[in-house]
Short mmCIF file of C-alpha atoms and ligand atoms in Angstrom, two decimals:
data_model
loop_
_atom_site.label_atom_id
_atom_site.label_comp_id
_atom_site.label_asym_id
_atom_site.label_seq_id
_atom_site.Cartn_x
_atom_site.Cartn_y
_atom_site.Cartn_z
CA UNK O 1 0.00 0.00 0.00
CA UNK O 2 1.42 3.45 -0.87
CA UNK O 3 1.90 5.95 1.97
CA UNK O 4 -0.22 9.13 2.20
CA UNK O 5 2.42 11.26 0.46
CA UNK O 6 2.73 8.80 -2.43
CA UNK O 7 -1.04 8.50 -2.74
CA UNK O 8 -1.38 12.31 -2.87
CA UNK O 9 1.07 12.51 -5.74
CA UNK O 10 -0.70 9.92 -7.86
CA UNK O 11 -2.03 11.57 -11.06
CA UNK O 12 -5.60 10.31 -10.99
CA UNK O 13 -8.91 11.74 -12.12
CA UNK O 14 -11.33 11.39 -9.23
CA UNK O 15 -14.30 13.39 -10.50
CA UNK O 16 -15.91 12.66 -13.84
CA UNK O 17 -17.67 15.66 -15.34
CA UNK O 18 -19.71 13.63 -17.81
CA UNK O 19 -23.41 14.31 -17.34
CA UNK O 20 -22.81 16.67 -14.41
CA UNK O 21 -25.00 19.78 -14.27
CA UNK O 22 -22.67 22.77 -13.83
CA UNK O 23 -23.59 26.45 -13.52
CA UNK O 24 -20.92 28.81 -14.88
CA UNK O 25 -21.20 32.46 -13.79
CA UNK O 26 -19.14 34.85 -15.88
CA UNK O 27 -19.33 32.45 -18.80
CA UNK O 28 -18.52 35.17 -21.35
CA UNK O 29 -15.31 36.16 -19.59
CA UNK O 30 -11.68 35.61 -20.43
CA UNK O 31 -11.51 32.80 -17.86
CA UNK O 32 -15.17 31.78 -17.68
CA UNK O 33 -15.44 31.01 -21.40
CA UNK O 34 -12.42 28.68 -21.68
CA UNK O 35 -13.52 26.97 -18.45
CA UNK O 36 -17.04 26.51 -19.88
CA UNK O 37 -15.59 25.12 -23.12
CA UNK O 38 -13.44 22.60 -21.25
CA UNK O 39 -16.36 21.52 -19.06
CA UNK O 40 -18.51 21.06 -22.18
CA UNK O 41 -15.76 19.02 -23.87
CA UNK O 42 -15.79 16.72 -20.84
CA UNK O 43 -19.53 16.17 -21.16
CA UNK O 44 -20.83 18.50 -18.45
CA UNK O 45 -24.36 19.83 -18.87
CA UNK O 46 -23.90 23.57 -18.58
CA UNK O 47 -26.07 26.49 -17.57
CA UNK O 48 -24.45 29.82 -18.37
CA UNK O 49 -24.84 33.25 -16.86
CA UNK O 50 -23.20 36.65 -17.33
CA UNK O 51 -24.40 40.22 -17.53
CA UNK O 52 -24.52 41.15 -21.22
CA UNK O 53 -27.37 39.29 -22.99
CA UNK O 54 -25.73 39.76 -26.40
CA UNK O 55 -22.37 38.30 -25.41
CA UNK O 56 -24.06 35.53 -23.47
CA UNK O 57 -26.21 34.59 -26.44
CA UNK O 58 -23.12 34.08 -28.61
CA UNK O 59 -21.57 31.74 -26.03
CA UNK O 60 -24.85 29.91 -25.42
CA UNK O 61 -25.13 29.18 -29.15
CA UNK O 62 -21.54 27.99 -29.37
CA UNK O 63 -21.93 25.62 -26.43
CA UNK O 64 -25.59 24.76 -27.10
CA UNK O 65 -26.32 25.45 -23.44
CA UNK O 66 -29.17 27.27 -21.69
CA UNK O 67 -28.27 30.75 -20.56
CA UNK O 68 -29.75 33.35 -18.23
CA UNK O 69 -28.43 36.91 -18.39
CA UNK O 70 -28.24 38.38 -14.88
CA UNK O 71 -26.56 41.22 -13.07
CA UNK O 72 -25.04 39.21 -10.24
CA UNK O 73 -24.83 42.31 -8.06
CA UNK O 74 -28.58 42.01 -7.50
CA UNK O 75 -29.40 40.19 -4.24
CA UNK O 76 -31.78 37.73 -5.95
CA UNK O 77 -29.61 36.99 -8.99
CA UNK O 78 -27.71 34.03 -7.52
CA UNK O 79 -30.93 32.28 -6.61
CA UNK O 80 -32.30 32.85 -10.11
CA UNK O 81 -29.14 31.45 -11.68
CA UNK O 82 -29.33 28.31 -9.54
CA UNK O 83 -33.04 27.90 -10.31
CA UNK O 84 -32.29 28.16 -14.03
CA UNK O 85 -29.68 25.38 -13.80
CA UNK O 86 -31.99 23.09 -11.84
CA UNK O 87 -34.87 23.81 -14.24
CA UNK O 88 -32.65 23.06 -17.25
CA UNK O 89 -31.06 19.83 -16.05
CA UNK O 90 -33.12 18.66 -13.08
CA UNK O 91 -30.16 18.81 -10.73
CA UNK O 92 -27.03 20.78 -9.87
CA UNK O 93 -23.62 19.19 -9.33
CA UNK O 94 -21.24 22.12 -9.69
CA UNK O 95 -20.91 25.90 -9.65
CA UNK O 96 -18.06 27.93 -11.12
CA UNK O 97 -17.98 31.61 -10.17
CA UNK O 98 -15.80 33.27 -12.81
CA UNK O 99 -17.53 36.66 -12.83
CA UNK O 100 -15.60 39.55 -11.39
CA UNK O 101 -14.35 43.10 -11.74
CA UNK O 102 -11.12 44.90 -10.91
CA UNK O 103 -10.34 48.48 -9.86
CA UNK O 104 -7.10 50.41 -9.56
CA UNK O 105 -6.13 53.54 -7.66
CA UNK O 106 -5.04 54.75 -4.20
CA UNK O 107 -7.07 53.52 -1.23
CA UNK O 108 -7.68 57.09 -0.15
CA UNK O 109 -9.41 57.94 -3.41
CA UNK O 110 -11.72 54.97 -3.96
CA UNK O 111 -15.34 56.05 -4.36
CA UNK O 112 -18.44 54.34 -2.95
CA UNK O 113 -19.73 53.08 -6.30
CA UNK O 114 -16.42 51.29 -6.92
CA UNK O 115 -16.36 49.78 -3.44
CA UNK O 116 -19.93 48.60 -3.81
CA UNK O 117 -19.35 47.04 -7.24
CA UNK O 118 -16.17 45.25 -6.14
CA UNK O 119 -17.78 43.76 -3.07
CA UNK O 120 -21.19 43.03 -4.63
CA UNK O 121 -19.72 41.02 -7.50
CA UNK O 122 -16.47 39.65 -6.09
CA UNK O 123 -17.72 38.77 -2.59
CA UNK O 124 -21.48 38.87 -2.08
CA UNK O 125 -22.38 37.16 -5.37
CA UNK O 126 -20.24 34.04 -4.77
CA UNK O 127 -21.44 33.82 -1.15
CA UNK O 128 -25.05 34.01 -2.34
CA UNK O 129 -24.33 31.40 -5.05
CA UNK O 130 -23.00 28.99 -2.44
CA UNK O 131 -26.05 29.63 -0.25
CA UNK O 132 -28.50 29.10 -3.12
CA UNK O 133 -26.69 26.08 -4.53
CA UNK O 134 -25.99 24.24 -1.27
CA UNK O 135 -29.28 22.30 -0.95
CA UNK O 136 -28.98 21.07 -4.55
CA UNK O 137 -25.30 20.22 -4.13
CA UNK O 138 -26.18 18.31 -0.95
CA UNK O 139 -28.70 16.27 -2.95
CA UNK O 140 -26.01 15.65 -5.55
CA UNK O 141 -23.63 14.43 -2.82
CA UNK O 142 -26.31 12.14 -1.48
CA UNK O 143 -26.66 10.63 -4.96
CA UNK O 144 -22.89 10.23 -5.41
CA UNK O 145 -22.52 13.26 -7.69
CA UNK O 146 -19.23 14.52 -6.15
CA UNK O 147 -20.46 18.13 -6.11
CA UNK O 148 -18.12 21.10 -6.21
CA UNK O 149 -17.91 24.88 -6.15
CA UNK O 150 -15.05 26.80 -7.79
CA UNK O 151 -14.55 30.39 -6.70
CA UNK O 152 -11.97 32.38 -8.65
CA UNK O 153 -10.20 34.64 -6.20
CA UNK O 154 -6.78 36.07 -7.17
CA UNK O 155 -3.10 36.17 -6.31
CA UNK O 156 -3.68 39.48 -4.48
CA UNK O 157 -5.43 37.52 -1.72
CA UNK O 158 -1.97 36.09 -0.94
CA UNK O 159 0.09 39.12 -1.96
CA UNK O 160 -1.78 42.33 -1.00
CA UNK O 161 -0.96 44.86 -3.69
CA UNK O 162 -0.58 48.64 -3.33
CA UNK O 163 -2.69 50.53 -5.85
CA UNK O 164 -5.27 47.74 -5.75
CA UNK O 165 -6.23 47.82 -2.07
CA UNK O 166 -10.00 47.61 -2.51
CA UNK O 167 -9.74 44.81 -5.12
CA UNK O 168 -7.21 43.06 -2.85
CA UNK O 169 -9.67 43.33 0.06
CA UNK O 170 -12.50 41.86 -2.02
CA UNK O 171 -10.39 38.87 -3.06
CA UNK O 172 -9.02 38.32 0.46
CA UNK O 173 -12.61 38.34 1.72
CA UNK O 174 -13.61 35.72 -0.85
CA UNK O 175 -10.63 33.51 -0.04
CA UNK O 176 -11.40 33.76 3.69
CA UNK O 177 -15.03 32.84 3.02
CA UNK O 178 -13.90 29.88 0.93
CA UNK O 179 -11.64 28.60 3.69
CA UNK O 180 -14.38 28.77 6.32
CA UNK O 181 -17.32 27.68 4.18
CA UNK O 182 -15.17 24.97 2.61
CA UNK O 183 -14.84 23.33 6.02
CA UNK O 184 -18.61 23.41 6.51
CA UNK O 185 -19.32 22.07 3.04
CA UNK O 186 -16.77 19.30 3.40
CA UNK O 187 -18.98 17.78 6.08
CA UNK O 188 -21.77 17.64 3.49
CA UNK O 189 -19.32 16.09 0.96
CA UNK O 190 -19.36 19.25 -1.18
CA UNK O 191 -15.92 20.40 -2.33
CA UNK O 192 -15.17 24.12 -2.45
CA UNK O 193 -12.10 25.04 -4.50
CA UNK O 194 -10.53 28.48 -4.05
CA UNK O 195 -8.39 29.38 -7.10
CA UNK O 196 -5.98 32.34 -6.90
CA UNK O 197 -4.51 32.83 -10.36
CA UNK O 198 -1.77 35.36 -11.05
CA UNK O 199 -2.27 38.10 -13.66
CA UNK O 200 -3.71 36.52 -16.82
CA UNK O 201 -4.11 38.00 -20.31
CA UNK O 202 -7.90 38.11 -20.40
CA UNK O 203 -8.12 41.88 -20.87
CA UNK O 204 -9.62 42.32 -17.37
CA UNK O 205 -6.97 44.93 -16.46
CA UNK O 206 -7.96 47.00 -19.52
CA UNK O 207 -11.58 47.39 -18.35
CA UNK O 208 -11.40 48.30 -14.66
CA UNK O 209 -14.45 49.78 -12.96
CA UNK O 210 -12.14 52.56 -11.69
CA UNK O 211 -8.58 53.75 -12.20
CA UNK O 212 -5.95 52.67 -14.68
CA UNK O 213 -3.78 49.59 -14.52
CA UNK O 214 -0.07 50.12 -13.95
CA UNK O 215 2.27 48.62 -16.51
CA UNK O 216 1.99 44.92 -15.81
CA UNK O 217 4.36 42.15 -16.82
CA UNK O 218 2.96 39.76 -19.42
CA UNK O 219 0.30 37.61 -17.77
CA UNK O 220 -0.51 33.93 -18.06
CA UNK O 221 -2.32 32.35 -20.99
CA UNK O 222 -6.06 32.18 -20.14
CA UNK O 223 -6.35 28.71 -21.72
CA UNK O 224 -3.61 27.36 -19.45
CA UNK O 225 -5.22 28.91 -16.36
CA UNK O 226 -8.62 27.49 -17.32
CA UNK O 227 -7.10 24.05 -17.96
CA UNK O 228 -5.40 24.08 -14.54
CA UNK O 229 -8.68 24.96 -12.83
CA UNK O 230 -10.65 22.24 -14.63
CA UNK O 231 -7.88 19.72 -13.89
CA UNK O 232 -8.19 20.68 -10.22
CA UNK O 233 -11.92 19.98 -10.34
CA UNK O 234 -11.26 16.57 -11.86
CA UNK O 235 -8.39 15.78 -9.48
CA UNK O 236 -10.33 16.50 -6.31
CA UNK O 237 -8.22 19.52 -5.30
CA UNK O 238 -9.53 22.06 -2.77
CA UNK O 239 -7.00 24.87 -3.06
CA UNK O 240 -5.19 26.38 -6.04
CA UNK O 241 -2.70 28.96 -4.76
CA UNK O 242 -1.01 31.32 -7.22
CA UNK O 243 2.06 29.07 -7.25
CA UNK O 244 -0.01 26.18 -8.63
CA UNK O 245 -0.35 27.99 -11.96
CA UNK O 246 3.38 27.73 -12.73
N1 LIG V 301 -7.49 38.18 -15.56
C1 LIG V 301 -6.71 38.17 -14.50
O1 LIG V 301 -5.56 38.64 -14.51
C2 LIG V 301 -7.21 37.54 -13.23
C3 LIG V 301 -6.25 37.10 -12.28
C4 LIG V 301 -6.73 36.57 -11.09
C5 LIG V 301 -8.07 36.45 -10.85
N2 LIG V 301 -8.95 36.88 -11.79
C6 LIG V 301 -10.37 36.81 -11.47
O2 LIG V 301 -11.00 35.93 -12.36
C7 LIG V 301 -12.37 36.32 -12.54
C8 LIG V 301 -12.63 36.41 -14.03
O3 LIG V 301 -11.78 37.41 -14.57
P1 LIG V 301 -11.58 37.56 -16.15
O4 LIG V 301 -10.17 37.95 -16.33
O5 LIG V 301 -12.14 36.38 -16.85
O6 LIG V 301 -12.48 38.86 -16.41
P2 LIG V 301 -13.37 39.22 -17.69
O7 LIG V 301 -12.78 38.66 -18.92
O8 LIG V 301 -13.59 40.69 -17.63
O9 LIG V 301 -14.75 38.47 -17.42
C9 LIG V 301 -15.61 38.91 -16.40
C10 LIG V 301 -16.91 38.15 -16.46
O10 LIG V 301 -17.73 38.67 -15.40
C11 LIG V 301 -18.99 39.03 -15.94
N3 LIG V 301 -19.57 40.15 -15.20
C12 LIG V 301 -19.03 41.38 -14.96
N4 LIG V 301 -19.88 42.12 -14.23
C13 LIG V 301 -20.97 41.33 -14.00
C14 LIG V 301 -22.19 41.52 -13.31
N5 LIG V 301 -22.47 42.68 -12.67
N6 LIG V 301 -23.08 40.50 -13.28
C15 LIG V 301 -22.82 39.33 -13.91
N7 LIG V 301 -21.68 39.09 -14.59
C16 LIG V 301 -20.78 40.09 -14.63
C17 LIG V 301 -18.69 39.44 -17.36
O11 LIG V 301 -19.91 39.38 -18.09
P3 LIG V 301 -20.26 40.51 -19.19
O12 LIG V 301 -19.27 40.27 -20.28
O13 LIG V 301 -21.65 40.21 -19.58
O14 LIG V 301 -20.09 41.83 -18.48
C18 LIG V 301 -17.69 38.35 -17.76
O15 LIG V 301 -18.36 37.18 -18.10
C19 LIG V 301 -12.50 37.65 -11.79
O16 LIG V 301 -13.06 37.42 -10.52
C20 LIG V 301 -11.08 38.12 -11.62
O17 LIG V 301 -10.92 38.94 -10.49
C21 LIG V 301 -8.56 37.39 -12.97
#
């Protein structure tokens, strides 16, 4: 029998995505779209959500998946997204929260609208998604569905970054929620994966809700980041620190 360390290093797929009902929030995004494509390639039954109906429609046609355009800052949006997934596929086995916004600028100059948008989308929306999805994910666990939640936080949760203090705070809050809620969900056999990718070339930094990005070194390839996240789902991982992205 291999020891624990040897077992942990074994490259094995523990979670099959075939036939799993997965809700992807932010499915039109630079990370959400390649993640959705990889999940679809592995046979997952997707439900897609994002804000812009036009962009979402294009992705929904490509992936032949039901889609519900929602502004996830609204308090009821998470519940509606979960209901749409359950209505479409009769069950829910996974949630990927890949929606998010960034803001730049000195902490002393951040305005209320920016603070509210950062925290509504980057923190409150994923917390509400977990809350809305949990009963369905518990049913999935009961039926052997190996349910999971993926929340995309960011490297700044590990490396607080000057000039991005409010964004850093939103991601640190999400990562802290994931650590605490992940322990609770584990008891219900629901896996919560907190992913903290480094800067990635999705264009996110070019469309901040406030401020202007500093000159950034070249970021990671979005396809590689998406592939690492989907591999983590399949491999049963619970934590993807920035260093896991190479
Ligand atoms: N790119 C990076 O360098 C990087 C690094 C670490 C972590 N992350 C995190 O990864 C996540 C995805 O980032 P990304 O680079 O893929 O960004 P992105 O390309 O700008 O995609 C953002 C996604 O969020 C959706 N969205 C924005 N506001 C929304 C709202 N109010 N309601 C519902 N959906 C909304 C967008 O939909 P619409 O197109 O309809 O607006 C889009 O699908 C974010 O949380 C980000 O912080 C990114």
